[in-house]
JSON list of C-alpha atoms in Angstrom, two decimals:
[
{"chain": "V", "resi": 250, "resn": "MET", "atom": "CA", "xyz": [0.17, 2.34, 0.19]},
{"chain": "V", "resi": 251, "resn": "ASN", "atom": "CA", "xyz": [-0.21, 4.59, -3.56]},
{"chain": "V", "resi": 252, "resn": "VAL", "atom": "CA", "xyz": [-2.39, 7.25, -3.93]},
{"chain": "V", "resi": 253, "resn": "ILE", "atom": "CA", "xyz": [-3.14, 9.22, -7.27]},
{"chain": "V", "resi": 254, "resn": "LEU", "atom": "CA", "xyz": [-4.66, 12.62, -5.88]},
{"chain": "V", "resi": 255, "resn": "PHE", "atom": "CA", "xyz": [-6.93, 13.85, -8.21]},
{"chain": "V", "resi": 256, "resn": "GLY", "atom": "CA", "xyz": [-8.50, 17.52, -8.36]},
{"chain": "V", "resi": 257, "resn": "PRO", "atom": "CA", "xyz": [-9.07, 20.60, -10.69]},
{"chain": "V", "resi": 258, "resn": "PRO", "atom": "CA", "xyz": [-7.39, 23.07, -10.86]},
{"chain": "V", "resi": 259, "resn": "GLY", "atom": "CA", "xyz": [-8.38, 25.36, -7.22]},
{"chain": "V", "resi": 260, "resn": "SER", "atom": "CA", "xyz": [-9.95, 22.44, -5.89]},
{"chain": "V", "resi": 261, "resn": "GLY", "atom": "CA", "xyz": [-6.63, 22.60, -3.40]},
{"chain": "V", "resi": 262, "resn": "LYS", "atom": "CA", "xyz": [-4.90, 19.63, -4.41]},
{"chain": "V", "resi": 263, "resn": "GLY", "atom": "CA", "xyz": [-1.32, 20.77, -3.95]},
{"chain": "V", "resi": 264, "resn": "THR", "atom": "CA", "xyz": [-2.27, 22.13, -0.26]},
{"chain": "V", "resi": 265, "resn": "GLN", "atom": "CA", "xyz": [-3.34, 18.61, 0.42]},
{"chain": "V", "resi": 266, "resn": "SER", "atom": "CA", "xyz": [-0.66, 16.83, -0.62]},
{"chain": "V", "resi": 267, "resn": "LYS", "atom": "CA", "xyz": [1.62, 18.70, 1.00]},
{"chain": "V", "resi": 268, "resn": "LEU", "atom": "CA", "xyz": [0.00, 17.88, 4.27]},
{"chain": "V", "resi": 269, "resn": "LEU", "atom": "CA", "xyz": [-0.20, 14.13, 3.31]},
{"chain": "V", "resi": 270, "resn": "VAL", "atom": "CA", "xyz": [3.53, 13.99, 2.53]},
{"chain": "V", "resi": 271, "resn": "GLU", "atom": "CA", "xyz": [4.43, 15.81, 5.74]},
{"chain": "V", "resi": 272, "resn": "ARG", "atom": "CA", "xyz": [1.94, 13.46, 8.31]},
{"chain": "V", "resi": 273, "resn": "VAL", "atom": "CA", "xyz": [1.50, 10.25, 6.70]},
{"chain": "V", "resi": 274, "resn": "GLY", "atom": "CA", "xyz": [4.86, 10.52, 4.80]},
{"chain": "V", "resi": 275, "resn": "PHE", "atom": "CA", "xyz": [4.49, 9.29, 0.50]},
{"chain": "V", "resi": 276, "resn": "THR", "atom": "CA", "xyz": [7.16, 10.57, -1.25]},
{"chain": "V", "resi": 277, "resn": "HIS", "atom": "CA", "xyz": [5.33, 13.33, -3.65]},
{"chain": "V", "resi": 278, "resn": "LEU", "atom": "CA", "xyz": [5.75, 12.76, -7.85]},
{"chain": "V", "resi": 279, "resn": "SER", "atom": "CA", "xyz": [4.92, 15.30, -10.13]},
{"chain": "V", "resi": 280, "resn": "THR", "atom": "CA", "xyz": [4.47, 15.47, -13.76]},
{"chain": "V", "resi": 281, "resn": "GLY", "atom": "CA", "xyz": [5.66, 19.15, -12.39]},
{"chain": "V", "resi": 282, "resn": "GLU", "atom": "CA", "xyz": [8.40, 17.89, -10.77]},
{"chain": "V", "resi": 283, "resn": "ALA", "atom": "CA", "xyz": [9.75, 15.56, -12.93]},
{"chain": "V", "resi": 284, "resn": "LEU", "atom": "CA", "xyz": [10.10, 17.47, -15.68]},
{"chain": "V", "resi": 285, "resn": "ARG", "atom": "CA", "xyz": [12.15, 20.65, -13.44]},
{"chain": "V", "resi": 286, "resn": "ASN", "atom": "CA", "xyz": [14.17, 17.88, -12.46]},
{"chain": "V", "resi": 287, "resn": "ALA", "atom": "CA", "xyz": [15.21, 16.56, -15.64]},
{"chain": "V", "resi": 288, "resn": "VAL", "atom": "CA", "xyz": [15.49, 19.39, -17.24]},
{"chain": "V", "resi": 289, "resn": "GLY", "atom": "CA", "xyz": [17.49, 21.37, -13.93]},
{"chain": "V", "resi": 290, "resn": "GLN", "atom": "CA", "xyz": [19.78, 17.96, -14.50]},
{"chain": "V", "resi": 291, "resn": "ARG", "atom": "CA", "xyz": [20.18, 18.18, -18.09]},
{"chain": "V", "resi": 292, "resn": "THR", "atom": "CA", "xyz": [19.50, 14.70, -18.78]},
{"chain": "V", "resi": 293, "resn": "ARG", "atom": "CA", "xyz": [18.92, 13.19, -22.39]},
{"chain": "V", "resi": 294, "resn": "ARG", "atom": "CA", "xyz": [15.36, 13.55, -21.77]},
{"chain": "V", "resi": 295, "resn": "GLY", "atom": "CA", "xyz": [15.00, 16.33, -20.02]},
{"chain": "V", "resi": 296, "resn": "LEU", "atom": "CA", "xyz": [16.50, 17.66, -22.91]},
{"chain": "V", "resi": 297, "resn": "GLU", "atom": "CA", "xyz": [14.73, 16.20, -25.23]},
{"chain": "V", "resi": 298, "resn": "ALA", "atom": "CA", "xyz": [11.28, 17.49, -23.57]},
{"chain": "V", "resi": 299, "resn": "GLU", "atom": "CA", "xyz": [12.60, 20.91, -23.01]},
{"chain": "V", "resi": 300, "resn": "GLY", "atom": "CA", "xyz": [12.98, 21.45, -26.62]},
{"chain": "V", "resi": 301, "resn": "ILE", "atom": "CA", "xyz": [9.31, 20.27, -27.42]},
{"chain": "V", "resi": 302, "resn": "MET", "atom": "CA", "xyz": [7.76, 22.69, -24.28]},
{"chain": "V", "resi": 303, "resn": "ALA", "atom": "CA", "xyz": [9.88, 25.76, -26.08]},
{"chain": "V", "resi": 304, "resn": "THR", "atom": "CA", "xyz": [7.49, 25.06, -29.53]},
{"chain": "V", "resi": 305, "resn": "GLY", "atom": "CA", "xyz": [5.00, 25.05, -26.60]},
{"chain": "V", "resi": 306, "resn": "SER", "atom": "CA", "xyz": [3.92, 21.43, -27.70]},
{"chain": "V", "resi": 307, "resn": "LEU", "atom": "CA", "xyz": [2.49, 19.18, -25.29]},
{"chain": "V", "resi": 308, "resn": "VAL", "atom": "CA", "xyz": [5.45, 16.55, -24.01]},
{"chain": "V", "resi": 309, "resn": "PRO", "atom": "CA", "xyz": [4.30, 13.24, -26.01]},
{"chain": "V", "resi": 310, "resn": "ASP", "atom": "CA", "xyz": [2.68, 10.75, -22.86]},
{"chain": "V", "resi": 311, "resn": "ALA", "atom": "CA", "xyz": [5.57, 8.14, -23.44]},
{"chain": "V", "resi": 312, "resn": "LEU", "atom": "CA", "xyz": [7.87, 10.58, -22.44]},
{"chain": "V", "resi": 313, "resn": "VAL", "atom": "CA", "xyz": [6.09, 11.83, -19.62]},
{"chain": "V", "resi": 314, "resn": "THR", "atom": "CA", "xyz": [6.60, 8.63, -18.08]},
{"chain": "V", "resi": 315, "resn": "GLU", "atom": "CA", "xyz": [9.91, 7.90, -19.01]},
{"chain": "V", "resi": 316, "resn": "ILE", "atom": "CA", "xyz": [11.03, 10.99, -17.23]},
{"chain": "V", "resi": 317, "resn": "LEU", "atom": "CA", "xyz": [8.75, 9.99, -14.33]},
{"chain": "V", "resi": 318, "resn": "ALA", "atom": "CA", "xyz": [10.05, 6.35, -14.07]},
{"chain": "V", "resi": 319, "resn": "ASP", "atom": "CA", "xyz": [13.08, 7.98, -13.58]},
{"chain": "V", "resi": 320, "resn": "LEU", "atom": "CA", "xyz": [12.09, 9.59, -10.81]},
{"chain": "V", "resi": 321, "resn": "ILE", "atom": "CA", "xyz": [10.75, 6.83, -8.90]},
{"chain": "V", "resi": 322, "resn": "ALA", "atom": "CA", "xyz": [13.68, 4.89, -9.59]},
{"chain": "V", "resi": 323, "resn": "HIS", "atom": "CA", "xyz": [16.04, 7.21, -7.81]},
{"chain": "V", "resi": 324, "resn": "TYR", "atom": "CA", "xyz": [13.15, 7.27, -5.01]},
{"chain": "V", "resi": 325, "resn": "ARG", "atom": "CA", "xyz": [12.14, 3.60, -4.89]},
{"chain": "V", "resi": 326, "resn": "PRO", "atom": "CA", "xyz": [15.26, 2.12, -3.05]},
{"chain": "V", "resi": 327, "resn": "ASP", "atom": "CA", "xyz": [13.74, 3.77, 0.07]},
{"chain": "V", "resi": 328, "resn": "SER", "atom": "CA", "xyz": [10.43, 4.37, -0.92]},
{"chain": "V", "resi": 329, "resn": "ASP", "atom": "CA", "xyz": [7.32, 2.22, -1.18]},
{"chain": "V", "resi": 330, "resn": "SER", "atom": "CA", "xyz": [4.75, 4.67, -0.48]},
{"chain": "V", "resi": 331, "resn": "PHE", "atom": "CA", "xyz": [3.77, 7.14, -3.78]},
{"chain": "V", "resi": 332, "resn": "LEU", "atom": "CA", "xyz": [1.82, 10.68, -3.59]},
{"chain": "V", "resi": 333, "resn": "PHE", "atom": "CA", "xyz": [1.14, 10.76, -7.41]},
{"chain": "V", "resi": 334, "resn": "ASP", "atom": "CA", "xyz": [-0.24, 14.61, -8.87]},
{"chain": "V", "resi": 335, "resn": "GLY", "atom": "CA", "xyz": [-0.94, 15.02, -12.31]},
{"chain": "V", "resi": 336, "resn": "TYR", "atom": "CA", "xyz": [-0.31, 11.84, -13.62]},
{"chain": "V", "resi": 337, "resn": "PRO", "atom": "CA", "xyz": [-1.82, 10.36, -15.23]},
{"chain": "V", "resi": 338, "resn": "ARG", "atom": "CA", "xyz": [-3.84, 12.45, -17.18]},
{"chain": "V", "resi": 339, "resn": "THR", "atom": "CA", "xyz": [-4.81, 10.51, -20.70]},
{"chain": "V", "resi": 340, "resn": "VAL", "atom": "CA", "xyz": [-5.84, 6.98, -21.16]},
{"chain": "V", "resi": 341, "resn": "SER", "atom": "CA", "xyz": [-2.47, 6.98, -22.59]},
{"chain": "V", "resi": 342, "resn": "GLN", "atom": "CA", "xyz": [-0.62, 7.36, -19.37]},
{"chain": "V", "resi": 343, "resn": "VAL", "atom": "CA", "xyz": [-3.16, 4.94, -17.54]},
{"chain": "V", "resi": 344, "resn": "SER", "atom": "CA", "xyz": [-1.52, 2.35, -19.73]},
{"chain": "V", "resi": 345, "resn": "LEU", "atom": "CA", "xyz": [2.28, 3.73, -19.50]},
{"chain": "V", "resi": 346, "resn": "PHE", "atom": "CA", "xyz": [1.06, 3.60, -15.24]},
{"chain": "V", "resi": 347, "resn": "ASP", "atom": "CA", "xyz": [-0.20, -0.15, -15.31]},
{"chain": "V", "resi": 348, "resn": "ALA", "atom": "CA", "xyz": [2.92, -0.28, -16.90]},
{"chain": "V", "resi": 349, "resn": "LEU", "atom": "CA", "xyz": [4.94, 1.41, -13.70]},
{"chain": "V", "resi": 350, "resn": "LEU", "atom": "CA", "xyz": [2.96, -0.51, -11.37]},
{"chain": "V", "resi": 351, "resn": "LYS", "atom": "CA", "xyz": [4.29, -3.97, -12.25]},
{"chain": "V", "resi": 352, "resn": "GLU", "atom": "CA", "xyz": [7.98, -2.66, -13.11]},
{"chain": "V", "resi": 353, "resn": "TYR", "atom": "CA", "xyz": [8.72, -1.14, -10.14]},
{"chain": "V", "resi": 354, "resn": "ARG", "atom": "CA", "xyz": [6.76, -3.75, -8.07]},
{"chain": "V", "resi": 355, "resn": "LEU", "atom": "CA", "xyz": [4.13, -1.01, -6.55]},
{"chain": "V", "resi": 356, "resn": "ALA", "atom": "CA", "xyz": [0.79, -1.75, -4.56]},
{"chain": "V", "resi": 357, "resn": "GLU", "atom": "CA", "xyz": [-2.31, -0.91, -6.61]},
{"chain": "V", "resi": 358, "resn": "PRO", "atom": "CA", "xyz": [-2.76, 2.89, -5.56]},
{"chain": "V", "resi": 359, "resn": "LYS", "atom": "CA", "xyz": [-6.28, 4.48, -4.02]},
{"chain": "V", "resi": 360, "resn": "VAL", "atom": "CA", "xyz": [-7.03, 7.26, -6.22]},
{"chain": "V", "resi": 361, "resn": "VAL", "atom": "CA", "xyz": [-9.16, 10.07, -4.06]},
{"chain": "V", "resi": 362, "resn": "ASN", "atom": "CA", "xyz": [-10.75, 12.72, -6.17]},
{"chain": "V", "resi": 363, "resn": "LEU", "atom": "CA", "xyz": [-11.57, 16.38, -5.16]},
{"chain": "V", "resi": 364, "resn": "SER", "atom": "CA", "xyz": [-14.74, 17.16, -5.52]},
{"chain": "V", "resi": 365, "resn": "VAL", "atom": "CA", "xyz": [-15.59, 20.38, -5.46]},
{"chain": "V", "resi": 366, "resn": "PRO", "atom": "CA", "xyz": [-18.35, 22.57, -7.34]},
{"chain": "V", "resi": 367, "resn": "GLU", "atom": "CA", "xyz": [-17.28, 25.14, -10.85]},
{"chain": "V", "resi": 368, "resn": "GLY", "atom": "CA", "xyz": [-18.55, 28.02, -9.31]},
{"chain": "V", "resi": 369, "resn": "TYR", "atom": "CA", "xyz": [-16.60, 27.54, -6.40]},
{"chain": "V", "resi": 370, "resn": "LEU", "atom": "CA", "xyz": [-13.84, 26.92, -8.07]},
{"chain": "V", "resi": 371, "resn": "VAL", "atom": "CA", "xyz": [-13.94, 29.84, -10.83]},
{"chain": "V", "resi": 372, "resn": "ALA", "atom": "CA", "xyz": [-14.52, 32.63, -7.47]},
{"chain": "V", "resi": 373, "resn": "ARG", "atom": "CA", "xyz": [-12.00, 31.03, -5.26]},
{"chain": "V", "resi": 374, "resn": "LEU", "atom": "CA", "xyz": [-9.08, 31.40, -8.39]},
{"chain": "V", "resi": 375, "resn": "SER", "atom": "CA", "xyz": [-10.24, 34.35, -10.57]},
{"chain": "V", "resi": 376, "resn": "GLY", "atom": "CA", "xyz": [-10.92, 35.70, -6.99]},
{"chain": "V", "resi": 377, "resn": "ARG", "atom": "CA", "xyz": [-7.08, 34.86, -6.31]},
{"chain": "V", "resi": 378, "resn": "TRP", "atom": "CA", "xyz": [-4.67, 38.20, -6.22]},
{"chain": "V", "resi": 379, "resn": "MET", "atom": "CA", "xyz": [-0.75, 38.01, -5.68]},
{"chain": "V", "resi": 380, "resn": "CYS", "atom": "CA", "xyz": [1.57, 40.42, -3.94]},
{"chain": "V", "resi": 381, "resn": "THR", "atom": "CA", "xyz": [4.85, 41.41, -6.23]},
{"chain": "V", "resi": 382, "resn": "ARG", "atom": "CA", "xyz": [7.36, 42.15, -3.19]},
{"chain": "V", "resi": 383, "resn": "CYS", "atom": "CA", "xyz": [6.50, 39.30, -0.71]},
{"chain": "V", "resi": 384, "resn": "LYS", "atom": "CA", "xyz": [4.52, 37.17, -2.70]},
{"chain": "V", "resi": 385, "resn": "ALA", "atom": "CA", "xyz": [1.52, 37.18, 0.13]},
{"chain": "V", "resi": 386, "resn": "THR", "atom": "CA", "xyz": [-1.78, 35.74, -1.67]},
{"chain": "V", "resi": 387, "resn": "PHE", "atom": "CA", "xyz": [-5.76, 37.58, -1.02]},
{"chain": "V", "resi": 388, "resn": "ASN", "atom": "CA", "xyz": [-8.39, 36.49, -2.48]},
{"chain": "V", "resi": 389, "resn": "VAL", "atom": "CA", "xyz": [-11.20, 39.48, -2.93]},
{"chain": "V", "resi": 390, "resn": "HIS", "atom": "CA", "xyz": [-14.54, 36.50, -2.18]},
{"chain": "V", "resi": 391, "resn": "PHE", "atom": "CA", "xyz": [-12.88, 34.35, 0.33]},
{"chain": "V", "resi": 392, "resn": "LYS", "atom": "CA", "xyz": [-9.50, 36.60, 2.26]},
{"chain": "V", "resi": 393, "resn": "PRO", "atom": "CA", "xyz": [-10.04, 40.43, 0.61]},
{"chain": "V", "resi": 394, "resn": "VAL", "atom": "CA", "xyz": [-7.24, 43.24, 1.84]},
{"chain": "V", "resi": 395, "resn": "ALA", "atom": "CA", "xyz": [-8.05, 46.12, 3.97]},
{"chain": "V", "resi": 396, "resn": "GLN", "atom": "CA", "xyz": [-7.21, 48.46, 1.00]},
{"chain": "V", "resi": 397, "resn": "ALA", "atom": "CA", "xyz": [-7.82, 47.28, -2.68]},
{"chain": "V", "resi": 398, "resn": "GLY", "atom": "CA", "xyz": [-4.78, 46.77, -4.33]},
{"chain": "V", "resi": 399, "resn": "VAL", "atom": "CA", "xyz": [-2.59, 46.81, -1.14]},
{"chain": "V", "resi": 400, "resn": "CYS", "atom": "CA", "xyz": [-0.84, 44.31, 0.57]},
{"chain": "V", "resi": 401, "resn": "ASP", "atom": "CA", "xyz": [-1.89, 43.16, 4.03]},
{"chain": "V", "resi": 402, "resn": "ALA", "atom": "CA", "xyz": [1.39, 42.10, 5.01]},
{"chain": "V", "resi": 403, "resn": "CYS", "atom": "CA", "xyz": [3.65, 44.37, 3.23]},
{"chain": "V", "resi": 404, "resn": "GLY", "atom": "CA", "xyz": [2.04, 46.75, 1.61]},
{"chain": "V", "resi": 405, "resn": "GLY", "atom": "CA", "xyz": [3.11, 45.97, -1.61]},
{"chain": "V", "resi": 406, "resn": "GLN", "atom": "CA", "xyz": [1.23, 46.02, -5.27]},
{"chain": "V", "resi": 407, "resn": "LEU", "atom": "CA", "xyz": [-1.18, 42.96, -5.78]},
{"chain": "V", "resi": 408, "resn": "VAL", "atom": "CA", "xyz": [-1.78, 41.31, -9.26]},
{"chain": "V", "resi": 409, "resn": "GLN", "atom": "CA", "xyz": [-3.63, 38.76, -11.05]},
{"chain": "V", "resi": 410, "resn": "ARG", "atom": "CA", "xyz": [-1.91, 36.36, -12.64]},
{"chain": "V", "resi": 411, "resn": "PRO", "atom": "CA", "xyz": [-2.68, 36.24, -16.15]},
{"chain": "V", "resi": 412, "resn": "ASP", "atom": "CA", "xyz": [-4.53, 32.01, -15.88]},
{"chain": "V", "resi": 413, "resn": "ASP", "atom": "CA", "xyz": [-6.67, 33.15, -13.19]},
{"chain": "V", "resi": 414, "resn": "LYS", "atom": "CA", "xyz": [-8.57, 35.68, -15.28]},
{"chain": "V", "resi": 415, "resn": "PRO", "atom": "CA", "xyz": [-12.42, 34.72, -14.66]},
{"chain": "V", "resi": 416, "resn": "GLU", "atom": "CA", "xyz": [-12.49, 33.46, -18.73]},
{"chain": "V", "resi": 417, "resn": "THR", "atom": "CA", "xyz": [-8.63, 31.91, -18.48]},
{"chain": "V", "resi": 418, "resn": "VAL", "atom": "CA", "xyz": [-10.28, 30.12, -15.41]},
{"chain": "V", "resi": 419, "resn": "VAL", "atom": "CA", "xyz": [-13.10, 28.40, -17.39]},
{"chain": "V", "resi": 420, "resn": "GLU", "atom": "CA", "xyz": [-11.53, 27.58, -20.18]},
{"chain": "V", "resi": 421, "resn": "ARG", "atom": "CA", "xyz": [-8.64, 26.10, -18.13]},
{"chain": "V", "resi": 422, "resn": "LEU", "atom": "CA", "xyz": [-11.89, 23.58, -16.13]},
{"chain": "V", "resi": 423, "resn": "ARG", "atom": "CA", "xyz": [-13.14, 23.09, -19.53]},
{"chain": "V", "resi": 424, "resn": "VAL", "atom": "CA", "xyz": [-9.84, 21.54, -20.43]},
{"chain": "V", "resi": 425, "resn": "TYR", "atom": "CA", "xyz": [-8.97, 19.80, -17.06]},
{"chain": "V", "resi": 426, "resn": "ARG", "atom": "CA", "xyz": [-12.93, 18.02, -17.29]},
{"chain": "V", "resi": 427, "resn": "GLU", "atom": "CA", "xyz": [-12.07, 17.35, -20.94]},
{"chain": "V", "resi": 428, "resn": "MET", "atom": "CA", "xyz": [-8.51, 15.80, -20.59]},
{"chain": "V", "resi": 429, "resn": "THR", "atom": "CA", "xyz": [-9.47, 13.73, -17.56]},
{"chain": "V", "resi": 430, "resn": "ALA", "atom": "CA", "xyz": [-13.00, 12.99, -17.70]},
{"chain": "V", "resi": 431, "resn": "PRO", "atom": "CA", "xyz": [-12.01, 9.32, -19.57]},
{"chain": "V", "resi": 432, "resn": "VAL", "atom": "CA", "xyz": [-9.45, 8.76, -17.19]},
{"chain": "V", "resi": 433, "resn": "PHE", "atom": "CA", "xyz": [-11.72, 9.11, -13.94]},
{"chain": "V", "resi": 434, "resn": "ASP", "atom": "CA", "xyz": [-14.26, 6.46, -15.24]},
{"chain": "V", "resi": 435, "resn": "GLU", "atom": "CA", "xyz": [-11.28, 4.56, -16.28]},
{"chain": "V", "resi": 436, "resn": "TYR", "atom": "CA", "xyz": [-10.70, 4.04, -13.01]},
{"chain": "V", "resi": 437, "resn": "LYS", "atom": "CA", "xyz": [-13.90, 4.12, -11.66]},
{"chain": "V", "resi": 438, "resn": "ARG", "atom": "CA", "xyz": [-14.86, 0.92, -13.57]},
{"chain": "V", "resi": 439, "resn": "ARG", "atom": "CA", "xyz": [-11.79, -0.71, -11.82]},
{"chain": "V", "resi": 440, "resn": "GLY", "atom": "CA", "xyz": [-13.26, 0.45, -8.45]},
{"chain": "V", "resi": 441, "resn": "TRP", "atom": "CA", "xyz": [-10.25, 2.73, -7.72]},
{"chain": "V", "resi": 442, "resn": "ILE", "atom": "CA", "xyz": [-12.22, 5.85, -7.23]},
{"chain": "V", "resi": 443, "resn": "GLU", "atom": "CA", "xyz": [-12.79, 7.75, -3.54]},
{"chain": "V", "resi": 444, "resn": "THR", "atom": "CA", "xyz": [-14.44, 10.83, -3.90]},
{"chain": "V", "resi": 445, "resn": "VAL", "atom": "CA", "xyz": [-14.26, 13.49, -1.01]},
{"chain": "V", "resi": 446, "resn": "ASP", "atom": "CA", "xyz": [-15.89, 16.65, -0.50]},
{"chain": "V", "resi": 447, "resn": "GLY", "atom": "CA", "xyz": [-13.44, 19.59, -1.65]},
{"chain": "V", "resi": 448, "resn": "VAL", "atom": "CA", "xyz": [-15.22, 22.21, -0.14]},
{"chain": "V", "resi": 449, "resn": "GLY", "atom": "CA", "xyz": [-14.03, 23.40, 3.90]},
{"chain": "V", "resi": 450, "resn": "ARG", "atom": "CA", "xyz": [-11.17, 24.23, 5.41]},
{"chain": "V", "resi": 451, "resn": "GLN", "atom": "CA", "xyz": [-8.13, 22.72, 4.31]},
{"chain": "V", "resi": 452, "resn": "GLU", "atom": "CA", "xyz": [-7.93, 20.07, 7.82]},
{"chain": "V", "resi": 453, "resn": "THR", "atom": "CA", "xyz": [-11.18, 19.38, 6.71]},
{"chain": "V", "resi": 454, "resn": "VAL", "atom": "CA", "xyz": [-10.71, 18.44, 3.48]},
{"chain": "V", "resi": 455, "resn": "TYR", "atom": "CA", "xyz": [-7.76, 16.69, 4.85]},
{"chain": "V", "resi": 456, "resn": "GLY", "atom": "CA", "xyz": [-9.34, 14.91, 7.34]},
{"chain": "V", "resi": 457, "resn": "ARG", "atom": "CA", "xyz": [-12.22, 13.80, 5.12]},
{"chain": "V", "resi": 458, "resn": "ILE", "atom": "CA", "xyz": [-9.21, 12.50, 2.83]},
{"chain": "V", "resi": 459, "resn": "VAL", "atom": "CA", "xyz": [-7.25, 10.48, 5.29]},
{"chain": "V", "resi": 460, "resn": "ASP", "atom": "CA", "xyz": [-10.93, 8.63, 5.77]},
{"chain": "V", "resi": 461, "resn": "ALA", "atom": "CA", "xyz": [-10.97, 7.69, 2.74]},
{"chain": "V", "resi": 462, "resn": "LEU", "atom": "CA", "xyz": [-8.27, 6.23, 3.05]},
{"chain": "V", "resi": 463, "resn": "GLY", "atom": "CA", "xyz": [-8.64, 4.20, 5.95]},
{"chain": "V", "resi": 464, "resn": "ILE", "atom": "CA", "xyz": [-5.06, 5.39, 7.51]},
{"chain": "V", "resi": 465, "resn": "ALA", "atom": "CA", "xyz": [-4.15, 7.08, 10.32]},
{"chain": "V", "resi": 466, "resn": "THR", "atom": "CA", "xyz": [-1.80, 9.94, 10.71]},
{"chain": "V", "resi": 467, "resn": "ARG", "atom": "CA", "xyz": [-1.11, 12.30, 12.69]},
{"chain": "V", "resi": 468, "resn": "ASN", "atom": "CA", "xyz": [-1.52, 15.70, 13.83]},
{"chain": "V", "resi": 469, "resn": "ARG", "atom": "CA", "xyz": [-4.86, 15.82, 12.47]},
{"chain": "V", "resi": 470, "resn": "GLY", "atom": "CA", "xyz": [-6.58, 18.81, 12.78]}
]
């Protein structure tokens, strides 16, 4: 089985990806991982992407897909169950992804969409602070610290990432909706979408995902 995991910033997509990989055995593939891998290994495509990113431009869909394909080719001999995270994100990538599925003889994926109200996402992201020393994270709304600005774990200073400021979060969500809406609509037209409530304890949300996928899994909370 192959899965595409959709979810806006702050939806818990990263946490759920990790659980699915650990408990179900998916091979996790993300565009971020693929790009970092290609750049780190100084491949021809990685160097091309690095040069583009250095100018502040977006890496073209075709190049992103080629880099992802290299990663699929690497893992394919030992895996036939992939979890795609962050891809496809554009309509152009959808058609390119269809070609990848055929080329590597991958089963038609199931698409899981984590649905979380925007107000909740804004609170989750804009309330997030990180310790400069031990990197622990806290949230003024959901996991407050005992003393403002001080890490409960080590006493270090807490800071907020620039992209977690409220006005930036709202813009990130707008861009996400604008970019992914056509992709979502295409997969909905195909009947591939399974929408899952993304609000709740991580184990609760995880249970909803595996139920939507119709798979048995170990270590369910």
